[in-house]
PDB file of C-alpha atoms in Angstrom:
ATOM      1  CA  MET X   1      -5.949  19.564   6.921  1.00 41.00           C
ATOM      2  CA  THR X   2      -4.728  20.640   3.645  1.00 45.00           C
ATOM      3  CA  PRO X   3      -6.811  20.037   0.336  1.00 54.00           C
ATOM      4  CA  TYR X   4      -4.011  16.944  -0.881  1.00 71.00           C
ATOM      5  CA  GLY X   5      -3.829  15.178   2.599  1.00 86.00           C
ATOM      6  CA  LYS X   6      -0.985  14.433   4.821  1.00 92.00           C
ATOM      7  CA  VAL X   7       2.866  14.578   3.966  1.00 94.00           C
ATOM      8  CA  GLU X   8       4.516  11.339   3.940  1.00 94.00           C
ATOM      9  CA  TRP X   9       8.518  11.015   4.622  1.00 94.00           C
ATOM     10  CA  LYS X  10       9.667   7.733   4.053  1.00 96.00           C
ATOM     11  CA  TYR X  11      13.213   6.405   5.590  1.00 97.00           C
ATOM     12  CA  LEU X  12      15.255   2.956   4.960  1.00 97.00           C
ATOM     13  CA  ILE X  13      15.913   1.493   8.532  1.00 97.00           C
ATOM     14  CA  PRO X  14      18.360  -2.149   9.042  1.00 97.00           C
ATOM     15  CA  GLU X  15      16.391  -4.561  10.471  1.00 97.00           C
ATOM     16  CA  ARG X  16      19.029  -4.872  13.380  1.00 97.00           C
ATOM     17  CA  SER X  17      17.894  -1.548  14.567  1.00 98.00           C
ATOM     18  CA  LEU X  18      14.131  -1.956  15.071  1.00 97.00           C
ATOM     19  CA  GLU X  19      14.133  -2.987  18.396  1.00 97.00           C
ATOM     20  CA  ALA X  20      16.102   0.001  19.376  1.00 98.00           C
ATOM     21  CA  LEU X  21      14.083   2.397  17.336  1.00 98.00           C
ATOM     22  CA  ARG X  22      10.561   1.024  18.850  1.00 97.00           C
ATOM     23  CA  ARG X  23      12.231   1.508  21.983  1.00 97.00           C
ATOM     24  CA  ARG X  24      12.862   5.035  21.326  1.00 98.00           C
ATOM     25  CA  LEU X  25       9.185   5.574  19.803  1.00 97.00           C
ATOM     26  CA  ALA X  26       7.593   4.272  22.755  1.00 96.00           C
ATOM     27  CA  PRO X  27       6.864   6.965  25.130  1.00 97.00           C
ATOM     28  CA  TYR X  28       5.370   9.074  22.031  1.00 97.00           C
ATOM     29  CA  VAL X  29       3.166   6.847  20.485  1.00 96.00           C
ATOM     30  CA  ASP X  30       0.270   4.120  20.823  1.00 93.00           C
ATOM     31  CA  ALA X  31      -0.701   1.404  18.605  1.00 89.00           C
ATOM     32  CA  ASP X  32      -2.512   2.610  15.478  1.00 83.00           C
ATOM     33  CA  LEU X  33      -6.001   2.896  15.264  1.00 66.00           C
ATOM     34  CA  ALA X  34      -6.243   1.058  12.191  1.00 64.00           C
ATOM     35  CA  ALA X  35      -5.240  -2.061  13.590  1.00 59.00           C
ATOM     36  CA  LYS X  36      -8.741  -2.163  15.274  1.00 52.00           C
ATOM     37  CA  LYS X  37      -7.654  -4.212  18.333  1.00 56.00           C
ATOM     38  CA  PRO X  38      -6.714  -2.846  21.515  1.00 54.00           C
ATOM     39  CA  GLY X  39      -3.045  -2.944  22.156  1.00 55.00           C
ATOM     40  CA  THR X  40      -2.394  -4.689  18.780  1.00 61.00           C
ATOM     41  CA  PHE X  41       0.021  -2.535  16.373  1.00 75.00           C
ATOM     42  CA  HIS X  42       1.122  -5.703  14.220  1.00 90.00           C
ATOM     43  CA  TYR X  43      -0.388  -6.833  11.061  1.00 94.00           C
ATOM     44  CA  THR X  44      -0.065  -8.194   7.387  1.00 96.00           C
ATOM     45  CA  VAL X  45      -0.618  -5.582   4.566  1.00 97.00           C
ATOM     46  CA  ARG X  46      -1.589  -7.467   0.608  1.00 98.00           C
ATOM     47  CA  SER X  47      -1.674  -4.999  -2.377  1.00 98.00           C
ATOM     48  CA  ILE X  48      -2.189  -5.813  -5.823  1.00 97.00           C
ATOM     49  CA  TYR X  49      -0.974  -2.954  -7.716  1.00 97.00           C
ATOM     50  CA  LEU X  50      -2.303  -2.175 -11.038  1.00 96.00           C
ATOM     51  CA  ASP X  51      -0.794  -0.652 -14.197  1.00 96.00           C
ATOM     52  CA  THR X  52      -1.142   0.280 -18.009  1.00 94.00           C
ATOM     53  CA  PRO X  53       0.233  -2.351 -20.399  1.00 91.00           C
ATOM     54  CA  THR X  54       3.007  -0.133 -20.773  1.00 91.00           C
ATOM     55  CA  LEU X  55       3.544   0.642 -17.340  1.00 94.00           C
ATOM     56  CA  ASP X  56       2.671   4.414 -16.974  1.00 95.00           C
ATOM     57  CA  TYR X  57       2.485   4.638 -13.594  1.00 96.00           C
ATOM     58  CA  TYR X  58       5.545   2.675 -12.464  1.00 95.00           C
ATOM     59  CA  ASP X  59       7.676   5.416 -15.225  1.00 95.00           C
ATOM     60  CA  GLU X  60       5.942   8.565 -13.610  1.00 95.00           C
ATOM     61  CA  LYS X  61       7.426   7.432 -10.501  1.00 94.00           C
ATOM     62  CA  ILE X  62      10.947   6.697 -11.582  1.00 93.00           C
ATOM     63  CA  GLU X  63      11.170   9.944 -13.599  1.00 94.00           C
ATOM     64  CA  GLY X  64       9.759  11.834 -10.739  1.00 92.00           C
ATOM     65  CA  TYR X  65       6.530  13.333 -11.396  1.00 92.00           C
ATOM     66  CA  ARG X  66       5.331  15.425  -8.881  1.00 89.00           C
ATOM     67  CA  VAL X  67       1.809  14.737  -9.249  1.00 93.00           C
ATOM     68  CA  ARG X  68       0.682  11.165 -10.143  1.00 94.00           C
ATOM     69  CA  ARG X  69      -1.919   8.712  -8.723  1.00 95.00           C
ATOM     70  CA  LYS X  70      -1.534   4.505  -8.000  1.00 96.00           C
ATOM     71  CA  LEU X  71      -4.090   2.235  -8.274  1.00 98.00           C
ATOM     72  CA  ARG X  72      -4.208  -1.165  -5.446  1.00 98.00           C
ATOM     73  CA  VAL X  73      -6.293  -4.164  -4.306  1.00 97.00           C
ATOM     74  CA  ARG X  74      -5.663  -4.282  -0.629  1.00 97.00           C
ATOM     75  CA  ALA X  75      -6.485  -6.278   1.973  1.00 96.00           C
ATOM     76  CA  TYR X  76      -5.091  -7.407   5.689  1.00 95.00           C
ATOM     77  CA  ASN X  77      -3.640 -10.604   7.516  1.00 95.00           C
ATOM     78  CA  ALA X  78      -5.243 -14.122   6.190  1.00 94.00           C
ATOM     79  CA  TYR X  79      -8.307 -14.690   4.352  1.00 93.00           C
ATOM     80  CA  HIS X  80     -11.591 -16.123   6.166  1.00 90.00           C
ATOM     81  CA  ASN X  81     -15.142 -16.248   4.726  1.00 88.00           C
ATOM     82  CA  GLY X  82     -16.466 -12.432   4.832  1.00 86.00           C
ATOM     83  CA  SER X  83     -13.616 -10.716   4.620  1.00 90.00           C
ATOM     84  CA  ILE X  84     -12.884  -7.347   3.510  1.00 91.00           C
ATOM     85  CA  GLY X  85     -10.696  -5.708   0.758  1.00 93.00           C
ATOM     86  CA  PHE X  86     -10.480  -2.279  -0.556  1.00 94.00           C
ATOM     87  CA  LEU X  87      -9.959  -0.489  -3.833  1.00 95.00           C
ATOM     88  CA  GLU X  88      -7.637   2.056  -3.401  1.00 97.00           C
ATOM     89  CA  ILE X  89      -6.267   4.807  -5.474  1.00 98.00           C
ATOM     90  CA  LYS X  90      -3.296   6.816  -3.722  1.00 96.00           C
ATOM     91  CA  ARG X  91      -2.570  10.143  -5.265  1.00 95.00           C
ATOM     92  CA  LYS X  92       0.594  12.414  -4.836  1.00 92.00           C
ATOM     93  CA  HIS X  93       0.530  16.267  -4.938  1.00 89.00           C
ATOM     94  CA  LEU X  94       3.942  17.644  -4.349  1.00 83.00           C
ATOM     95  CA  ASP X  95       4.999  16.119  -1.187  1.00 81.00           C
ATOM     96  CA  ARG X  96       1.612  15.241   0.281  1.00 89.00           C
ATOM     97  CA  ILE X  97      -0.512  12.213  -0.685  1.00 93.00           C
ATOM     98  CA  SER X  98      -4.526  11.250   0.021  1.00 94.00           C
ATOM     99  CA  LYS X  99      -6.298   8.382  -0.792  1.00 94.00           C
ATOM    100  CA  SER X 100      -9.849   7.424  -1.357  1.00 94.00           C
ATOM    101  CA  ARG X 101     -10.871   3.915  -0.742  1.00 93.00           C
ATOM    102  CA  ALA X 102     -13.844   1.498  -1.064  1.00 92.00           C
ATOM    103  CA  PRO X 103     -14.242  -1.629   1.024  1.00 92.00           C
ATOM    104  CA  ILE X 104     -15.317  -4.766  -0.865  1.00 90.00           C
ATOM    105  CA  ARG X 105     -15.922  -8.037   0.308  1.00 89.00           C
ATOM    106  CA  VAL X 106     -13.071 -10.287  -1.054  1.00 90.00           C
ATOM    107  CA  ASP X 107     -15.245 -12.931  -2.477  1.00 87.00           C
ATOM    108  CA  CYS X 108     -17.101 -10.134  -4.842  1.00 85.00           C
ATOM    109  CA  LEU X 109     -14.021  -8.613  -6.347  1.00 87.00           C
ATOM    110  CA  ASP X 110     -14.543 -10.020  -9.364  1.00 81.00           C
ATOM    111  CA  ASP X 111     -17.823  -9.044 -10.034  1.00 79.00           C
ATOM    112  CA  VAL X 112     -16.809  -5.555  -9.133  1.00 85.00           C
ATOM    113  CA  LEU X 113     -13.723  -5.436 -11.345  1.00 86.00           C
ATOM    114  CA  VAL X 114     -15.098  -7.776 -14.281  1.00 79.00           C
ATOM    115  CA  ASN X 115     -18.690  -6.574 -14.060  1.00 79.00           C
ATOM    116  CA  GLY X 116     -18.800  -3.488 -12.813  1.00 79.00           C
ATOM    117  CA  ASP X 117     -20.986  -4.676 -10.070  1.00 75.00           C
ATOM    118  CA  ILE X 118     -20.582  -2.231  -7.592  1.00 79.00           C
ATOM    119  CA  GLU X 119     -23.954  -2.493  -5.651  1.00 69.00           C
ATOM    120  CA  ALA X 120     -23.298  -6.001  -4.711  1.00 60.00           C
ATOM    121  CA  GLY X 121     -19.845  -5.764  -3.998  1.00 59.00           C
ATOM    122  CA  ALA X 122     -19.316  -2.377  -1.895  1.00 62.00           C
ATOM    123  CA  VAL X 123     -19.843  -2.663   1.536  1.00 64.00           C
ATOM    124  CA  THR X 124     -21.662   0.900   1.507  1.00 55.00           C
ATOM    125  CA  HIS X 125     -22.979   0.426   5.397  1.00 61.00           C
ATOM    126  CA  LEU X 126     -19.764   0.798   7.037  1.00 67.00           C
ATOM    127  CA  GLN X 127     -19.814   4.223   8.408  1.00 71.00           C
ATOM    128  CA  GLU X 128     -16.236   5.186   8.227  1.00 80.00           C
ATOM    129  CA  PHE X 129     -16.647   4.845   4.149  1.00 85.00           C
ATOM    130  CA  PRO X 130     -19.746   7.038   3.579  1.00 84.00           C
ATOM    131  CA  HIS X 131     -18.510   7.485  -0.159  1.00 87.00           C
ATOM    132  CA  ALA X 132     -17.792   3.891  -1.013  1.00 87.00           C
ATOM    133  CA  VAL X 133     -19.735   3.681  -4.276  1.00 86.00           C
ATOM    134  CA  ARG X 134     -18.526   7.257  -5.450  1.00 89.00           C
ATOM    135  CA  HIS X 135     -14.928   5.733  -4.862  1.00 92.00           C
ATOM    136  CA  ALA X 136     -15.247   1.900  -6.239  1.00 91.00           C
ATOM    137  CA  ARG X 137     -16.645   4.144  -9.487  1.00 91.00           C
ATOM    138  CA  GLN X 138     -13.625   6.033  -9.593  1.00 95.00           C
ATOM    139  CA  PHE X 139     -11.466   3.298  -9.280  1.00 95.00           C
ATOM    140  CA  LEU X 140     -13.278   1.399 -12.062  1.00 94.00           C
ATOM    141  CA  PHE X 141     -13.042   4.120 -14.271  1.00 95.00           C
ATOM    142  CA  HIS X 142      -9.522   4.487 -14.182  1.00 96.00           C
ATOM    143  CA  VAL X 143      -9.059   0.565 -14.707  1.00 94.00           C
ATOM    144  CA  HIS X 144     -11.202   0.757 -17.826  1.00 92.00           C
ATOM    145  CA  ARG X 145      -9.877   4.099 -19.371  1.00 94.00           C
ATOM    146  CA  HIS X 146      -6.379   3.270 -19.143  1.00 94.00           C
ATOM    147  CA  SER X 147      -6.809  -0.617 -19.346  1.00 92.00           C
ATOM    148  CA  LEU X 148      -4.862  -1.180 -16.332  1.00 93.00           C
ATOM    149  CA  ARG X 149      -3.648  -4.645 -15.415  1.00 91.00           C
ATOM    150  CA  PRO X 150      -2.335  -6.573 -11.873  1.00 93.00           C
ATOM    151  CA  VAL X 151       1.544  -6.281 -12.445  1.00 95.00           C
ATOM    152  CA  MET X 152       2.569  -6.774  -8.839  1.00 96.00           C
ATOM    153  CA  LEU X 153       1.837  -8.330  -5.667  1.00 97.00           C
ATOM    154  CA  VAL X 154       3.780  -6.585  -2.662  1.00 98.00           C
ATOM    155  CA  THR X 155       3.219  -7.980   0.687  1.00 98.00           C
ATOM    156  CA  TYR X 156       4.780  -7.091   3.809  1.00 98.00           C
ATOM    157  CA  ASP X 157       4.390  -6.934   7.510  1.00 97.00           C
ATOM    158  CA  ARG X 158       3.435  -4.093   9.481  1.00 96.00           C
ATOM    159  CA  ASP X 159       3.730  -2.580  12.732  1.00 95.00           C
ATOM    160  CA  ALA X 160       1.803   0.855  13.201  1.00 95.00           C
ATOM    161  CA  PHE X 161       1.406   3.749  15.658  1.00 95.00           C
ATOM    162  CA  HIS X 162       0.015   7.118  16.041  1.00 93.00           C
ATOM    163  CA  GLY X 163       1.219  10.133  18.165  1.00 94.00           C
ATOM    164  CA  LYS X 164       0.208  10.249  21.940  1.00 94.00           C
ATOM    165  CA  PHE X 165      -0.417  14.077  21.708  1.00 90.00           C
ATOM    166  CA  ASP X 166      -1.187  14.138  17.753  1.00 90.00           C
ATOM    167  CA  SER X 167      -3.440  11.345  16.573  1.00 85.00           C
ATOM    168  CA  ASN X 168      -2.827  12.408  12.935  1.00 90.00           C
ATOM    169  CA  LEU X 169       0.745  11.664  13.247  1.00 95.00           C
ATOM    170  CA  ARG X 170       1.117   7.910  11.999  1.00 95.00           C
ATOM    171  CA  ILE X 171       4.490   5.934  11.851  1.00 96.00           C
ATOM    172  CA  THR X 172       4.640   2.659  10.370  1.00 97.00           C
ATOM    173  CA  ILE X 173       7.573  -0.014  10.074  1.00 97.00           C
ATOM    174  CA  ASP X 174       6.995  -2.317   7.309  1.00 98.00           C
ATOM    175  CA  MET X 175       9.376  -5.362   7.086  1.00 98.00           C
ATOM    176  CA  SER X 176       9.972  -8.205   5.322  1.00 98.00           C
ATOM    177  CA  LEU X 177       8.876  -6.676   1.852  1.00 98.00           C
ATOM    178  CA  ARG X 178       8.213  -9.510  -0.798  1.00 98.00           C
ATOM    179  CA  SER X 179       6.384  -9.458  -4.431  1.00 97.00           C
ATOM    180  CA  ALA X 180       5.005 -11.614  -7.188  1.00 96.00           C
ATOM    181  CA  LEU X 181       5.123 -10.613 -10.600  1.00 95.00           C
ATOM    182  CA  TYR X 182       1.337 -10.582 -12.465  1.00 93.00           C
ATOM    183  CA  PRO X 183      -0.672 -12.256  -9.885  1.00 93.00           C
ATOM    184  CA  SER X 184      -4.429 -13.009 -10.202  1.00 90.00           C
ATOM    185  CA  LEU X 185      -6.865 -11.605  -7.483  1.00 88.00           C
ATOM    186  CA  TRP X 186      -6.917 -14.954  -6.137  1.00 88.00           C
ATOM    187  CA  GLU X 187      -3.448 -14.523  -5.384  1.00 94.00           C
ATOM    188  CA  LEU X 188      -3.939 -11.871  -2.844  1.00 96.00           C
ATOM    189  CA  TYR X 189      -3.228 -14.069   0.011  1.00 96.00           C
ATOM    190  CA  ARG X 190      -0.506 -15.596  -1.467  1.00 96.00           C
ATOM    191  CA  GLU X 191       2.702 -16.654   0.507  1.00 96.00           C
ATOM    192  CA  GLU X 192       4.931 -19.312  -1.152  1.00 95.00           C
ATOM    193  CA  GLY X 193       7.335 -18.365  -3.891  1.00 95.00           C
ATOM    194  CA  LEU X 194       7.345 -14.710  -3.316  1.00 97.00           C
ATOM    195  CA  ARG X 195      10.663 -12.649  -3.714  1.00 96.00           C
ATOM    196  CA  TRP X 196      12.442 -10.510  -1.300  1.00 97.00           C
ATOM    197  CA  VAL X 197      12.982  -7.137  -2.090  1.00 97.00           C
ATOM    198  CA  THR X 198      14.719  -5.073   0.644  1.00 96.00           C
ATOM    199  CA  PRO X 199      16.447  -8.136   2.381  1.00 96.00           C
ATOM    200  CA  GLY X 200      17.809  -7.096   5.771  1.00 97.00           C
ATOM    201  CA  TYR X 201      15.873  -3.387   5.772  1.00 97.00           C
ATOM    202  CA  ALA X 202      12.296  -2.044   6.841  1.00 98.00           C
ATOM    203  CA  ILE X 203      10.678   0.775   5.656  1.00 98.00           C
ATOM    204  CA  VAL X 204       9.581   3.554   7.897  1.00 98.00           C
ATOM    205  CA  GLU X 205       6.881   5.445   6.964  1.00 97.00           C
ATOM    206  CA  VAL X 206       5.731   9.033   9.057  1.00 96.00           C
ATOM    207  CA  LYS X 207       2.775  11.008   7.987  1.00 95.00           C
ATOM    208  CA  PHE X 208       1.520  14.245   9.476  1.00 94.00           C
ATOM    209  CA  PHE X 209      -0.664  17.454   8.485  1.00 90.00           C
ATOM    210  CA  HIS X 210       1.472  20.035   9.605  1.00 83.00           C
ATOM    211  CA  ASN X 211       4.834  19.821  11.381  1.00 84.00           C
ATOM    212  CA  LYS X 212       6.946  16.908  12.341  1.00 88.00           C
ATOM    213  CA  PRO X 213       7.655  16.943  15.894  1.00 93.00           C
ATOM    214  CA  GLY X 214      10.842  17.922  17.625  1.00 95.00           C
ATOM    215  CA  TRP X 215      11.001  14.298  19.151  1.00 97.00           C
ATOM    216  CA  LEU X 216      10.824  12.736  15.921  1.00 97.00           C
ATOM    217  CA  LYS X 217      13.294  14.772  14.086  1.00 96.00           C
ATOM    218  CA  ASP X 218      15.760  13.834  16.914  1.00 97.00           C
ATOM    219  CA  ILE X 219      14.835  10.027  16.711  1.00 98.00           C
ATOM    220  CA  VAL X 220      15.690  10.234  12.965  1.00 97.00           C
ATOM    221  CA  SER X 221      18.746  12.185  13.318  1.00 97.00           C
ATOM    222  CA  GLU X 222      20.120   9.650  15.940  1.00 98.00           C
ATOM    223  CA  PHE X 223      19.540   6.552  14.119  1.00 97.00           C
ATOM    224  CA  LYS X 224      20.956   8.453  11.016  1.00 96.00           C
ATOM    225  CA  LEU X 225      17.653   7.524   8.767  1.00 96.00           C
ATOM    226  CA  PRO X 226      18.188   8.647   5.155  1.00 92.00           C
ATOM    227  CA  ARG X 227      14.869  10.383   3.862  1.00 93.00           C
ATOM    228  CA  LEU X 228      14.200   8.259   0.392  1.00 95.00           C
ATOM    229  CA  ALA X 229      11.489   8.740  -2.587  1.00 93.00           C
ATOM    230  CA  LEU X 230      10.487   5.060  -1.743  1.00 95.00           C
ATOM    231  CA  SER X 231       7.614   2.858  -3.603  1.00 96.00           C
ATOM    232  CA  LYS X 232       7.303  -0.281  -2.830  1.00 98.00           C
ATOM    233  CA  TYR X 233       5.453  -1.206  -5.791  1.00 97.00           C
ATOM    234  CA  ALA X 234       8.463   0.426  -8.024  1.00 96.00           C
ATOM    235  CA  MET X 235      11.138  -1.070  -6.145  1.00 97.00           C
ATOM    236  CA  ALA X 236       9.539  -4.377  -6.819  1.00 97.00           C
ATOM    237  CA  VAL X 237       9.038  -4.113 -10.747  1.00 96.00           C
ATOM    238  CA  THR X 238      12.528  -2.755 -10.591  1.00 95.00           C
ATOM    239  CA  LEU X 239      13.995  -5.590  -8.658  1.00 94.00           C
ATOM    240  CA  PHE X 240      11.912  -8.176 -11.465  1.00 92.00           C
ATOM    241  CA  GLN X 241      13.829  -6.036 -14.474  1.00 89.00           C
ATOM    242  CA  ARG X 242      17.128  -6.465 -12.769  1.00 87.00           C
ATOM    243  CA  GLU X 243      16.536 -10.148 -12.562  1.00 82.00           C
ATOM    244  CA  ARG X 244      15.052 -10.630 -16.265  1.00 77.00           C
ATOM    245  CA  GLY X 245      17.564  -8.094 -17.809  1.00 73.00           C
ATOM    246  CA  THR X 246      14.484  -6.204 -19.347  1.00 65.00           C
ATOM    247  CA  HIS X 247      13.147  -2.702 -18.840  1.00 60.00           C
ATOM    248  CA  ARG X 248       9.996  -4.465 -19.839  1.00 63.00           C
ATOM    249  CA  PHE X 249       7.783  -8.074 -19.413  1.00 60.00           C
ATOM    250  CA  THR X 250       5.722 -10.113 -21.337  1.00 56.00           C
ATOM    251  CA  LYS X 251       2.672  -8.794 -20.584  1.00 53.00           C
ATOM    252  CA  PRO X 252      -0.769 -10.286 -20.367  1.00 50.00           C
ATOM    253  CA  ALA X 253      -3.543  -9.559 -22.904  1.00 43.00           C
ATOM    254  CA  VAL X 254      -6.621  -9.356 -20.829  1.00 46.00           C
ATOM    255  CA  LEU X 255      -7.108  -8.775 -16.885  1.00 49.00           C
ATOM    256  CA  SER X 256      -6.411 -11.389 -14.970  1.00 48.00           C
ATOM    257  CA  PHE X 257      -9.415 -10.978 -12.902  1.00 46.00           C
ATOM    258  CA  SER X 258     -11.550 -14.088 -13.747  1.00 45.00           C
ATOM    259  CA  GLU X 259     -10.371 -16.748 -11.649  1.00 45.00           C
ATOM    260  CA  PRO X 260     -13.643 -17.886  -9.188  1.00 40.00           C
ATOM    261  CA  ILE X 261     -12.859 -16.613  -5.748  1.00 37.00           C
ATOM    262  CA  THR X 262     -13.588 -18.795  -3.064  1.00 40.00           C
ATOM    263  CA  GLN X 263     -12.229 -19.685   0.340  1.00 38.00           C
ATOM    264  CA  GLY X 264     -10.172 -22.311  -0.911  1.00 41.00           C
ATOM    265  CA  SER X 265      -8.741 -20.228  -3.768  1.00 42.00           C
ATOM    266  CA  PHE X 266      -6.411 -18.055  -1.867  1.00 39.00           C
ATOM    267  CA  ARG X 267      -3.087 -19.644  -0.969  1.00 38.00           C
ATOM    268  CA  ALA X 268      -1.996 -18.880   2.404  1.00 36.00           C
TER     269      ALA X 268
END
């Protein structure tokens, strides 16, 4: 493992080609470990991306900064009592990415982000996240130092796989990419009224530490997949900019984290 994590390559593929792609991948991959349930590879990813009042993180992506970060609140599938979300910082250094995650009970998000009540909200007992408190503090440091605001809800359906012969190889297919501008935290599970970002297309992401295997190179060539510098967050922001005919939006003056979060709050 390098100090800066995995290489991440992204491709755009027409949805009509997805079944053929899954068939070609099948001999080489298994359902991803992140899916938790044996044999399951499909789940829904829900993220609220934070940015500065002047959208600095978005601009850094558009301008092609080789070293940058983005912060997001992430959860999966449908809300239920006791749902776990994550405070995530994703870092990019040249062509490699790394990520720190702090698991948080979704109904504690308000306490954590507004009041900094990490000890009550962070799920520190999960063995796979031994540094949860430290990572949560790092997240809150950036939120308050840079006056970060919730800018975009990004939701998509994901098929996830890992390599049969190299479990560090991860392949995801992200479909039905949809978004909403300036969400509140209680909209993390929102579905109605979202805007489609890439209708008719899906995003394939490949993550690996060292070399991409030869069989995967052959599949990429066979499907003529263009390797692109894609960011779901940036694509969603650009969509809203084009629709509104402006490079900037009217931004909320304060963090919209203050809505009470209850099971009835989430709109699915």
